[in-house]
Coordinates of C-alpha atoms in Angstrom, one line a residue:
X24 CA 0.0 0.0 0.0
X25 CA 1.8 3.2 -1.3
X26 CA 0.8 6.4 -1.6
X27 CA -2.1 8.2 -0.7
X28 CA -3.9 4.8 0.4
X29 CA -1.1 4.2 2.7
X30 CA -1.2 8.1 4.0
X31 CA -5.2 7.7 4.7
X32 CA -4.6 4.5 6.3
X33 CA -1.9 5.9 8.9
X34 CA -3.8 9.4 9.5
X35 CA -6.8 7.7 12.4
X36 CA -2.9 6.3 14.2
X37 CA -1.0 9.8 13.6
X38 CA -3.9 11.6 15.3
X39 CA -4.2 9.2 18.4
X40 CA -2.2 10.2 21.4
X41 CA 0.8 7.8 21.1
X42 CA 3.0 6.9 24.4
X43 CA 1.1 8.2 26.8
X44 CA 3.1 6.4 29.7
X45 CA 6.4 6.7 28.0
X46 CA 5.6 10.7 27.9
X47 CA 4.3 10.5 31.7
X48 CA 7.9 9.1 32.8
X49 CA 10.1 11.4 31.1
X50 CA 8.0 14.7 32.7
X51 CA 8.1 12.9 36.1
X52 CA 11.7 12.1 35.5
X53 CA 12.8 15.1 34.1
X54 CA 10.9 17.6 36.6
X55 CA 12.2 16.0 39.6
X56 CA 15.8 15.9 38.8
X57 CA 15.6 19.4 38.4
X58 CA 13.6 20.0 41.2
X59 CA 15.8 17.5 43.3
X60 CA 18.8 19.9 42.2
X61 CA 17.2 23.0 42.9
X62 CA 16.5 21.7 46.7
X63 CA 20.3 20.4 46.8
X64 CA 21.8 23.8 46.0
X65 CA 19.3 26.1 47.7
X66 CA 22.0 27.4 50.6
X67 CA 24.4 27.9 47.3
X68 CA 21.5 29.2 44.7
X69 CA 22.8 33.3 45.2
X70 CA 26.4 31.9 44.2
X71 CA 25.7 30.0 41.4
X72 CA 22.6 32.1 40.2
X73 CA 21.7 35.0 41.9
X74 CA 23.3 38.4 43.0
X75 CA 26.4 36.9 44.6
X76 CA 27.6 35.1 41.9
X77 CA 31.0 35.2 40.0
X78 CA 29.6 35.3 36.3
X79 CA 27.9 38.9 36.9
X80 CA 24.7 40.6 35.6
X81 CA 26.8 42.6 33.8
X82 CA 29.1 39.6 32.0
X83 CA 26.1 37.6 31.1
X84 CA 24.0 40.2 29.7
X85 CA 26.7 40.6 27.3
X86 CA 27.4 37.0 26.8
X87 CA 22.9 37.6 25.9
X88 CA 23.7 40.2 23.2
X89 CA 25.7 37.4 21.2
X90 CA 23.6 34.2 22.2
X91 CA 20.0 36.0 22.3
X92 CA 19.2 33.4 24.9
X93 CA 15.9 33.5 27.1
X94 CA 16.5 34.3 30.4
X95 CA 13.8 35.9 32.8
X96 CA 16.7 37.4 35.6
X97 CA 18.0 39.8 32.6
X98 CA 14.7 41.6 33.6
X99 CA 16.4 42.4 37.0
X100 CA 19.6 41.9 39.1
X101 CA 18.1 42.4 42.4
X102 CA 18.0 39.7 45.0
X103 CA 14.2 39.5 45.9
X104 CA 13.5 39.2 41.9
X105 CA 16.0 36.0 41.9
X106 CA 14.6 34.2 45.0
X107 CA 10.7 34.8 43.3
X108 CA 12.3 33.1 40.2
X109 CA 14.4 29.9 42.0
X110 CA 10.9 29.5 44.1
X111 CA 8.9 29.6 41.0
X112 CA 11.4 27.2 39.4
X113 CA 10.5 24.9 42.5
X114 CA 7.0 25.0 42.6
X115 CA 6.6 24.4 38.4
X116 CA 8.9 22.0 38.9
X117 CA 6.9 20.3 41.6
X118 CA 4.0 20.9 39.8
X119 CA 5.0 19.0 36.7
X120 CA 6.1 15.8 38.7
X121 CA 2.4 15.6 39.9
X122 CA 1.2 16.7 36.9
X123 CA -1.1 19.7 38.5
X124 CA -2.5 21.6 35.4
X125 CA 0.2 20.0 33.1
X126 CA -0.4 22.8 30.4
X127 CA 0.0 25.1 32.1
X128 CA 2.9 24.3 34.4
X129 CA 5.0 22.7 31.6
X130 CA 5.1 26.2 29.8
X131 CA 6.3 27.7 33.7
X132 CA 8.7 24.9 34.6
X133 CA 10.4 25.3 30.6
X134 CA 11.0 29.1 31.4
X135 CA 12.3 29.1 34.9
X136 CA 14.3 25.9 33.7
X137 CA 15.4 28.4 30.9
X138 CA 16.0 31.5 33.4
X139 CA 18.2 30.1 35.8
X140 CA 20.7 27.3 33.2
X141 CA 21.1 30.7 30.9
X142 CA 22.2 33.2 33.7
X143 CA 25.4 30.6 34.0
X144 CA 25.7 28.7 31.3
X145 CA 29.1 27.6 32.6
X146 CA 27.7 25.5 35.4
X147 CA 25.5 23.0 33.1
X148 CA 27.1 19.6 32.3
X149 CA 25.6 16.9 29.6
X150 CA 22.5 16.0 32.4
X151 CA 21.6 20.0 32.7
X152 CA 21.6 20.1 29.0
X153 CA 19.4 17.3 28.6
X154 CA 17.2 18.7 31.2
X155 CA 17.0 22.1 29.2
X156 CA 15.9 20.3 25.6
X157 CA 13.5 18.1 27.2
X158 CA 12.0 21.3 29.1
X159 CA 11.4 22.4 25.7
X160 CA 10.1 19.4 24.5
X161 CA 7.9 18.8 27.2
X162 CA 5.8 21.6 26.5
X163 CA 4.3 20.2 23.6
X164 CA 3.3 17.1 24.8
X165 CA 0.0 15.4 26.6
X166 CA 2.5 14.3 29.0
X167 CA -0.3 14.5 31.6
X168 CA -2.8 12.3 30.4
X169 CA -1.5 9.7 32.6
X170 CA 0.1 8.8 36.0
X171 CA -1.0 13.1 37.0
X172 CA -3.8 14.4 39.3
X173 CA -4.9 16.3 36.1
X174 CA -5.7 12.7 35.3
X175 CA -7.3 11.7 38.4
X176 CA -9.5 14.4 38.1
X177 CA -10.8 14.2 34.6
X178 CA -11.4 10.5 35.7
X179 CA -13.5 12.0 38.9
X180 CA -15.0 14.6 36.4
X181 CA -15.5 13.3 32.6
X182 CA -16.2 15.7 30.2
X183 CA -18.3 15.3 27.1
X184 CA -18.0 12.1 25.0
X185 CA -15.4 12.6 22.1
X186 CA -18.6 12.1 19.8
X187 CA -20.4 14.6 20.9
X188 CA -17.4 17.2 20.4
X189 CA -18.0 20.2 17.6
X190 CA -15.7 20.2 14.5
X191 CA -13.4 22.7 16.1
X192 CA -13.0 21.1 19.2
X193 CA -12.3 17.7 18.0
X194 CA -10.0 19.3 14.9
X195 CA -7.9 21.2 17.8
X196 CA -7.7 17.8 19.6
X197 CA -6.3 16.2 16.0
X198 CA -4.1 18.5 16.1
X199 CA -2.9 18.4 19.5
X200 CA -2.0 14.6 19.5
X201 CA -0.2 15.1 16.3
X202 CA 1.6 17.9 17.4
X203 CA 2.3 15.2 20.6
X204 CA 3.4 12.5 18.6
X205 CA 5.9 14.6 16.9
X206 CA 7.3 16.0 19.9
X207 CA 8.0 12.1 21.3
X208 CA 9.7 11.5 18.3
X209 CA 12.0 14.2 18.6
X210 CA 12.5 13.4 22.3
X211 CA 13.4 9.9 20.9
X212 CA 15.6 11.2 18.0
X213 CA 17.2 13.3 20.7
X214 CA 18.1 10.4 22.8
X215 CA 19.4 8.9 19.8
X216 CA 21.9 11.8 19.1
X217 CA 23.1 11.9 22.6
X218 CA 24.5 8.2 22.9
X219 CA 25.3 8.1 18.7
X220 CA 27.6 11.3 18.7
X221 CA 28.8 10.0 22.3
X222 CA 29.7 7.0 21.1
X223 CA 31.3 8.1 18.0
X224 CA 33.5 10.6 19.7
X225 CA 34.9 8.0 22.6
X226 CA 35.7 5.8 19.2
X227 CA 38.3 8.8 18.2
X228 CA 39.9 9.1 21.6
X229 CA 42.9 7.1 22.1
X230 CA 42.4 6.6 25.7
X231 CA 39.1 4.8 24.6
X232 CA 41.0 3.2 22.2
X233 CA 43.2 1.8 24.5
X234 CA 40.2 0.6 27.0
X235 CA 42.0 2.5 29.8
X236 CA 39.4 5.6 29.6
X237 CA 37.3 4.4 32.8
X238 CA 40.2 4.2 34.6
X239 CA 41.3 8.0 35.2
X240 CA 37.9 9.3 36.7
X241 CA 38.1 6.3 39.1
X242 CA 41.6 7.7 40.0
X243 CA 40.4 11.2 40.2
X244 CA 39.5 12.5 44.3
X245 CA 36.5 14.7 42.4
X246 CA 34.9 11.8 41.0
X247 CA 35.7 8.9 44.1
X248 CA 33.0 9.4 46.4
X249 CA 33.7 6.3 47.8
X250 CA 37.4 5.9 47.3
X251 CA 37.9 2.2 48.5
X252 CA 35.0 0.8 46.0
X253 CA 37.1 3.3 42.9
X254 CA 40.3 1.5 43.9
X255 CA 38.9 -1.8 43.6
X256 CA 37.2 -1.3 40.3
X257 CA 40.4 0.9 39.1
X258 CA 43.2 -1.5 40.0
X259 CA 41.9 -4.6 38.0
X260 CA 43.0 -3.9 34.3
X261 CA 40.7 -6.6 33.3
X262 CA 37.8 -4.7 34.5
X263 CA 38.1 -0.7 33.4
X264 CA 39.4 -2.7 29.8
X265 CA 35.4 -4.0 29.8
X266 CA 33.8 -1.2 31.2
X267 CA 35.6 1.4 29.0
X268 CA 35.2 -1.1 25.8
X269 CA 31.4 -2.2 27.0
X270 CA 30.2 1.8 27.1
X271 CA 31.7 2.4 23.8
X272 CA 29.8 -0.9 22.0
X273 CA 26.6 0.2 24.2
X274 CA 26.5 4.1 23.2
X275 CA 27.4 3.1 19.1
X276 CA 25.1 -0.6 18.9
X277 CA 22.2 1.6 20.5
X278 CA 20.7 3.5 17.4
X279 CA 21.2 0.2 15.5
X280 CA 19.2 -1.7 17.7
X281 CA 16.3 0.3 18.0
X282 CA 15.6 -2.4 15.0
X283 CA 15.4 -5.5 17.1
X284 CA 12.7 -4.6 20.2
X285 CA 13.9 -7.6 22.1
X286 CA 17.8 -6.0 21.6
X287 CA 17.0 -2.6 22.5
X288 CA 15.2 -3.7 25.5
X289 CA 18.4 -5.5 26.7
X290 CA 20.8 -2.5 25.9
X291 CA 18.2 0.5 27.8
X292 CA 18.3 -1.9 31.0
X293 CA 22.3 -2.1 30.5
X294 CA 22.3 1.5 29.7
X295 CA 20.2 2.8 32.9
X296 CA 22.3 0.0 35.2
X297 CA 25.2 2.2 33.9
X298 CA 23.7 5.4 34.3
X299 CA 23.1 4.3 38.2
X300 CA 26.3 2.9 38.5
X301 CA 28.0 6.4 37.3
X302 CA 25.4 8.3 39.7
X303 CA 27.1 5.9 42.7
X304 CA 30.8 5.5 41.6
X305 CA 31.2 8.9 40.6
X306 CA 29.0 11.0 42.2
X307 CA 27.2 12.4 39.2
X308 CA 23.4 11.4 40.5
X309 CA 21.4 14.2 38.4
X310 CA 23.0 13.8 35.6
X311 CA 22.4 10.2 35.7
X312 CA 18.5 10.6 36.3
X313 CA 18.5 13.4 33.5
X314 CA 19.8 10.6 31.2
X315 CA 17.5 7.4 32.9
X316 CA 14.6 10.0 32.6
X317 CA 15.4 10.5 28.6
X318 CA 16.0 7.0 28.0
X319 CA 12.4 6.4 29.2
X320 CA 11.0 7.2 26.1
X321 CA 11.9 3.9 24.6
X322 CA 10.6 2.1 27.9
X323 CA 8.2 -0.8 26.6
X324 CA 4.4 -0.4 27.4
X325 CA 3.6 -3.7 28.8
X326 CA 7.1 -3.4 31.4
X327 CA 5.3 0.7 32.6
X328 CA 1.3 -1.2 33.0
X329 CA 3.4 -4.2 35.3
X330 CA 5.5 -1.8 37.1
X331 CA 2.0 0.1 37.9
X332 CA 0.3 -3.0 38.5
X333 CA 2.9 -3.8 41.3
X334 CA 2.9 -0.6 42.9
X335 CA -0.8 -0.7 42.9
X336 CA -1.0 -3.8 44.5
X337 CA 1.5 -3.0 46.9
X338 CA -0.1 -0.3 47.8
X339 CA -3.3 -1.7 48.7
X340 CA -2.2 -4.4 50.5
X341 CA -0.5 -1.5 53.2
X342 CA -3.6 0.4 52.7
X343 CA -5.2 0.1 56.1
X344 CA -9.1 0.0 55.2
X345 CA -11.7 2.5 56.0
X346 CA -15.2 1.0 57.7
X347 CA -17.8 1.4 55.1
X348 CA -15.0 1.4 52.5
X349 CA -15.3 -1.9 49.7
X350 CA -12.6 -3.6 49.2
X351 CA -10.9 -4.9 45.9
X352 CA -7.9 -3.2 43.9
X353 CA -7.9 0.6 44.2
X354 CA -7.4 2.4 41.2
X355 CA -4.1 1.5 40.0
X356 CA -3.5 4.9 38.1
X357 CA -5.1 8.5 38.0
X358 CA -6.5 7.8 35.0
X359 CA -8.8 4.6 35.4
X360 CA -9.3 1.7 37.1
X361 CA -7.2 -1.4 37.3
X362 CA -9.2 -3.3 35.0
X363 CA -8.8 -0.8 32.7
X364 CA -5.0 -0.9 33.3
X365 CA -5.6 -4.7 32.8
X366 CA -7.4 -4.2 29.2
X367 CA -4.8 -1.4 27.7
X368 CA -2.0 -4.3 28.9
X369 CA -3.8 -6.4 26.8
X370 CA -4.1 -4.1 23.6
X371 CA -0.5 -3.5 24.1
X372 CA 0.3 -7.0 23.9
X373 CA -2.4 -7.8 21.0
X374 CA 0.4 -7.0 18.3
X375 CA 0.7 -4.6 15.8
X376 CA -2.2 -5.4 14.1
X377 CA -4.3 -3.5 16.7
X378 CA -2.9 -0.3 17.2
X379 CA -2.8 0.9 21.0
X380 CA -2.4 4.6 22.3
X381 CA 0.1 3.0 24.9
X382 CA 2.7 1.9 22.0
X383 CA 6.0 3.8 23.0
X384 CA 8.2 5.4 20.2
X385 CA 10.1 2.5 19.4
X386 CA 7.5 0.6 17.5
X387 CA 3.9 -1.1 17.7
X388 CA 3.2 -3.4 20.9
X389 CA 6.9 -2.4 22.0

């Protein structure tokens, strides 16, 4: 089927809301590492940030002249103007994680992310960049249609049946998924482009070359927060020659395998066991849930529903039970039930002859 056939037979799937749990990780991911950062550095935020810091108002507004970068403390240098900005970062960024009117507080959290990375752009590493471009990214997404108490209370409070919608309305809603779908892509491609140009620029260094690259951070007192567990992991040649070897294979194979579901599923658990391994050997913990955040877009449907499915039943077995209240499985999302959880599992799992609006990025039933 080529042609205009095959375009009319793929519109109904482009204008469904594709990866809606995949797109409900990466804002929960992304918006608490930020906010998880912001909390950290909150006795140092004047410093790195504000009116006490090195990089003056004066240097970055003209480092802003060549850039043209967005930055909302340009507006003014003064202290109580700062702390209203890092507090609104918070609260947006707090906001988003629970997804409280995800609209609107996507937009906020993208700014303030925005405001405070561009007043010092020489504090970012790879995690704060990733943070920036999916703040961007976020923003046009549904990523709240799922797993968000702007869920929960559209389940609590349906509105009218998408049948019973006007032509605008339901055109505006066409046009909103699609303009989702292709945001998820690009967060997809993005990830892509991280680990491809990663890996292709470790396969020009001679250290990685070598298979001794691992073993200089594990040497280095910045990067040893536990010195004793660096040594041993730094002193066996046989083991920084696999690490430094294994990340190189992992970061190039990755884009390739994105063609084998079963293959790519293996590499994004090897990948996020590496990302926490980096967050504990070398004390790098937000960049390491910036990137575990990311690679969630390629997470498989069917793994999120079980994960949720756990949780839910974990949780109701510690729920202690109200009198009056009926028992049975509580709702094992904010937006529906736990047999409905049970019946999208299903779709997801039914193939890719029935399409499902849980089907991640990576392909259909992945």
């Amino acid at each position: 089927m080529t042609g205009p056939a095959a375009v009319r037979a793929a519109l109904p799937r482009l204008l469904t809301t594709l990866a809606p749990h995949q797109a409900a990780v990466v804002r929960i991911g992304v918006a608490g590492t930020w906010g998880a950062y912001l909390l950290r550095e909150w006795p140092n935020r004047r410093v790195l940030y504000g009116d006490r810091s090195p990089w003056s108002a004066a240097l970055n507004e003209r480092l802003l002249a060549d850039t043209h970068a967005f930055t909302a403390l340009s507006w003014s240098d003064g202290r109580w103007w700062f702390e209203a900005v890092y507090l609104l970062a918070l609260l947006s960024a707090l906001a988003l994680a629970l997804g409280w009117r995800t609209r609107a507080s996507s937009v906020l959290f993208a700014l303030t992310v925005l405001s405070l990375q561009n007043r010092n752009v020489f504090l970012g590493d790879g995690g704060d960049n990733l943070v920036h471009l999916m703040a961007i990214y976020l923003v046009f997404t549904r990523c709240g249609r799922v797993w968000s108490l702007d869920a929960r209370r559209r389940a609590r409070r349906p509105g009218k049946d998408p049948s019973e919608w006007g032509e605008p309305r339901a055109l505006a809603d066409a046009l909103a998924a699609m303009l989702h779908n292709c945001a998820m892509l690009v967060i997809a491609v993005q990830v892509v482009l991280v680990y491809a140009t990663a890996g292709w620029y470790k396969v020009q260094g001679s250290r990685w070359q070598d298979g001794t690259a691992v073993f200089y951070p594990l040497k280095l007192g910045y990067f040893t927060p536990w010195p004793e567990l660096s040594g041993l992991l730094g002193g066996s040649l046989l083991v920084t020659f696999a690490l430094t070897y294994g990340t190189v294979v992992m970061q190039v194979g990755f884009p390739f395998s994105l063609a084998a579901r079963r293959l790519k599923n293996v590499l994004l658990a090897v990948m996020v066991v590496e990302h926490l391994a980096i967050a504990l050997l070398l004390g790098l913990p937000f960049f390491s849930l910036a990137m575990v955040s990311a690679d969630a877009v390629f997470l498989p449907t069917a793994f999120l529903l079980a994960v949720r499915g756990r949780a839910a039943g974990w949780w109701a077995a510690r729920r202690p039970e109200r009198p009056g209240e009926p028992g049975g499985p509580v709702e094992a999302s904010a937006g529906g039930s736990a047999e409905a959880g049970a019946a999208e599992a299903g779709a997801v799992q039914a193939g890719p002859g029935r399409a499902s609006a849980g089907e991640p990025v990576g392909g259909p039933g992945d």
